[in-house]
Amino acid sequence: MTLAAARARVLRALSPLHPLGWVSVAAWRRCSQAGPPAALPHGGYRAWQEQAARDPAGFWADVARGWLRWDSPFHTACQPGRPAGPARWFLGGRLNVSVNCLDQHVEKSPNRVALIWERDEPGTAVHVTYRELLDLTCRLANTLKKYGIQKGDKVAIYMPVSPLSVAGMLACARIGAVHTVVFAGFSAESLAGRIMDSGCKAVITYNQGVRGGRILELKTTVDEAVKNCPSIKHVFVAQRTDNKVHMSDCDIPLEEEMTKAASVCTPESMDSEDMLFMLYTSGSTGKPKGIVHTQAGYLLYAAFTHKYVFDYQQSDVFGCVADIGWITGHSYVVYGPLCNGATSVLFESTPVYPDPGRYWEVVQRLKINQFYAAPTAIRLLLNYGEEWVKKYDRSSLKTLGSVGEPINKEAWQWFYQVVGEGRCTLVDTWWQTETGGICIAPRPSEEKAEIIPAMAMRPFFGIVPVLMDENGKVIEGNDVSGALCIAQPWPGMARTIYRDHQRFVDVYFKAYPGYYFTGDGAYRTKKGYYQITGRMDDVINISGHRLGTAEIEDAMVNSKQADHPDVPETAVIGYPHKIKGEGAFAFVVLKEQTAYTDHVKEELKTIVASKIAKYAVPDHILVVKRLPKTRSGKIMRRLLRKVVTEQSNDMGDVTTLDDPSVVKEILDAYQKYKDKSSS
Ligand code: WT7
């Protein structure tokens, strides 16, 4: 017997996966030294799926030992959340996320490209090797330290994608600080709200941003935001353009400081369950919640899903075009790919700049192998026609991914047939800010298993989806719909809402005790696949960006002195939008309806843009005399949705309405509005 065969036999005997004849994840990983293993082994999918479902703690313990570099090993893989709440993972273990994302690769292949920064200006891509990224990260980390940022401190990052913003995230991870990246399209008021809630001590930003050929005044926005944030001690300002911006005493020119700083920074050894970052996302109330992710479990889940959902192979170029302001950017631009030693593309531009061929020109030039984008961009590009795609060579593409919102069949087919020439795997990936990484996607699966268009289909290793009925009972069998819950913990799950653990438990673990409730509904097909049917709460998804309708309502109504004085009440709903997926439709009640109405509408739009962000501005504002309310005073948004989306006169059960005559009033107002806008 050869040595290899003998070793395989021993490993099989020791392996928890041996019933199907495969070696354990950790043993396999140990055998395949540099980077992630080449491919899912034969028979591996089913074996892993079964083990992960039967014994999640054992499965993930095995994966975690092999996949991550630990300073000290964990003693307990999983501590379930009791009585209801999130589990904790890899207890007692210590590690540093930046070491896993940088140092371990620098040791083996320092000159491998970590990031390709596809800047807004076409043809000016910047390549950054793992060694260079480690250098940037250490210098930035030392700069933060010099200005008093310590382990546990919170740092806001208000920057579009760039090597420096990635270095900012990793620098925080290196010194044990907690980052909260705020999407650079959010307004000063949104930024300030997040800074205040998280108690950030510093902000890292650029003088200006550049997107689609336009300048974004980032520093000006930060200045306006931090005026009201006493916790901020310093603003670190990097230079994206040559333009000068106003600098005050507490503003630090970032690159200047980094040049002076040491290029070595000893990583802080972190507990598995220390906070890595928080990221604000919308819920069904007006106040965004700071979703908290911790070190080891999050990193492992991001890396493992990155490898297997996309079939990432060593030296592939991974192109996720999301912004780091969203969870997709965290997990599949930064943490997942870098932990796996991948080359990750940072896309700073827009799909239509300088023309609608931009994505495919970039695919050709950078030889992208996996391309991960949002359906809204695909729907937009579809309208410009195939010529823009076909102009460019896309033969490097192997896997295509869709994320963030439902993808309609037409967009799926176009992405698959036109972009992927019918030869690439296309995965519709379902997950959430809270889940940390992809939970339901067609891959991995048994080799060449079918993929049904526009369906997320299969749970990832260790994800056990269940559907619940209205009475909180598990729905068995296939060809059924219900509330989508997840029955078992997984390492990537968020741990809390910052400073509001009770809200976390209430929102995710109370509705169906013992289960994580996603907020989405789903249909399980006859074959047992999952099809996401959409949110069950008042959260809408505009161009893949999540927003609570209550946030828009709160911005407009005169509940606080700053909002519009003439608007006592509003109700916002989502409606289907051809490109954006969903758009916001606002019903507003005015104190007085006068000739001044159109002016008020414009003012409301400006208010929403300045209080939240431009993308949150309602496409439609319809003035009504009153809103449909129940006898207890609750607005019946369901009814408003029916008016806009179905345009039928059948409003279903309206017996709980305080005054049913309101239905006709609103239908008439809507009809008039429609007639006016189509004339
Ligand atoms: C919500 C989560 C996924 C990371 C980026 C968005 C919706 C997400 C899909 C999909 C249908 C989807 C859900 C989910 N969603 N992916 N493939 N098909 N719906 O993360 O901002 O936390 O939003 O986006 O409604 O709950 P997020």
PDB file of C-alpha atoms and ligand atoms in Angstrom, residues 281 327-328 402-407 428-434 456 518 520 532 534-535 541 544 546, ligand 1:
ATOM      1  CA  THR A 281     -29.753  47.804   8.350  1.00  0.00           C
ATOM      2  CA  ILE A 327     -23.178  43.144   3.843  1.00  0.00           C
ATOM      3  CA  THR A 328     -22.492  41.727   0.372  1.00  0.00           C
ATOM      4  CA  SER A 402     -27.364  37.237  -8.214  1.00  0.00           C
ATOM      5  CA  VAL A 403     -27.971  38.773  -4.802  1.00  0.00           C
ATOM      6  CA  GLY A 404     -30.070  41.059  -2.671  1.00  0.00           C
ATOM      7  CA  GLU A 405     -33.576  40.819  -4.072  1.00  0.00           C
ATOM      8  CA  PRO A 406     -35.715  38.458  -6.089  1.00  0.00           C
ATOM      9  CA  ILE A 407     -34.494  38.049  -9.654  1.00  0.00           C
ATOM     10  CA  ASP A 428     -29.502  33.071  -7.196  1.00  0.00           C
ATOM     11  CA  THR A 429     -28.258  33.522  -3.633  1.00  0.00           C
ATOM     12  CA  TRP A 430     -30.606  34.231  -0.755  1.00  0.00           C
ATOM     13  CA  TRP A 431     -29.286  35.651   2.510  1.00  0.00           C
ATOM     14  CA  GLN A 432     -29.441  38.705   4.756  1.00  0.00           C
ATOM     15  CA  THR A 433     -27.286  41.158   6.682  1.00  0.00           C
ATOM     16  CA  GLU A 434     -28.201  39.081   9.731  1.00  0.00           C
ATOM     17  CA  ALA A 456     -32.371  29.973  -4.662  1.00  0.00           C
ATOM     18  CA  THR A 518     -36.000  35.573   8.562  1.00  0.00           C
ATOM     19  CA  ASP A 520     -39.273  36.443   4.424  1.00  0.00           C
ATOM     20  CA  ILE A 532     -38.294  33.085  -1.748  1.00  0.00           C
ATOM     21  CA  GLY A 534     -40.719  38.206  -0.388  1.00  0.00           C
ATOM     22  CA  ARG A 535     -40.813  40.090   2.897  1.00  0.00           C
ATOM     23  CA  ASN A 541     -36.106  46.477  -1.231  1.00  0.00           C
ATOM     24  CA  GLY A 544     -31.366  45.684  -3.672  1.00  0.00           C
ATOM     25  CA  ARG A 546     -33.246  47.387   2.161  1.00  0.00           C
TER      26      ARG A 546
HETATM   27  C1  WT7 B   1     -33.360  40.756   2.303  1.00  0.00           C
HETATM   28  C2  WT7 B   1     -32.053  40.953   2.985  1.00  0.00           C
HETATM   29  C3  WT7 B   1     -28.376  39.257   0.693  1.00  0.00           C
HETATM   30  C4  WT7 B   1     -27.390  40.283   1.026  1.00  0.00           C
HETATM   31  C5  WT7 B   1     -27.765  41.622   0.527  1.00  0.00           C
HETATM   32  C6  WT7 B   1     -29.112  42.107   1.007  1.00  0.00           C
HETATM   33  C7  WT7 B   1     -34.030  39.963   0.213  1.00  0.00           C
HETATM   34  C8  WT7 B   1     -31.891  38.873  -0.511  1.00  0.00           C
HETATM   35  C9  WT7 B   1     -32.587  37.540  -2.072  1.00  0.00           C
HETATM   36  C10 WT7 B   1     -32.819  36.598  -3.110  1.00  0.00           C
HETATM   37  C11 WT7 B   1     -35.095  37.084  -2.956  1.00  0.00           C
HETATM   38  C12 WT7 B   1     -33.701  38.209  -1.541  1.00  0.00           C
HETATM   39  C13 WT7 B   1     -34.808  39.234   1.287  1.00  0.00           C
HETATM   40  C14 WT7 B   1     -33.927  39.371   2.500  1.00  0.00           C
HETATM   41  N1  WT7 B   1     -33.226  39.041  -0.580  1.00  0.00           N
HETATM   42  N2  WT7 B   1     -31.494  37.977  -1.425  1.00  0.00           N
HETATM   43  N3  WT7 B   1     -31.814  35.931  -3.681  1.00  0.00           N
HETATM   44  N4  WT7 B   1     -34.093  36.404  -3.517  1.00  0.00           N
HETATM   45  N5  WT7 B   1     -34.953  37.976  -1.978  1.00  0.00           N
HETATM   46  O1  WT7 B   1     -29.148  41.960   2.386  1.00  0.00           O
HETATM   47  O2  WT7 B   1     -30.106  44.200   2.929  1.00  0.00           O
HETATM   48  O3  WT7 B   1     -29.977  42.361   4.641  1.00  0.00           O
HETATM   49  O4  WT7 B   1     -31.620  42.257   2.747  1.00  0.00           O
HETATM   50  O5  WT7 B   1     -33.184  40.888   0.894  1.00  0.00           O
HETATM   51  O6  WT7 B   1     -36.032  39.871   1.484  1.00  0.00           O
HETATM   52  O7  WT7 B   1     -34.624  39.259   3.708  1.00  0.00           O
HETATM   53  P1  WT7 B   1     -30.191  42.751   3.232  1.00  0.00           P
END
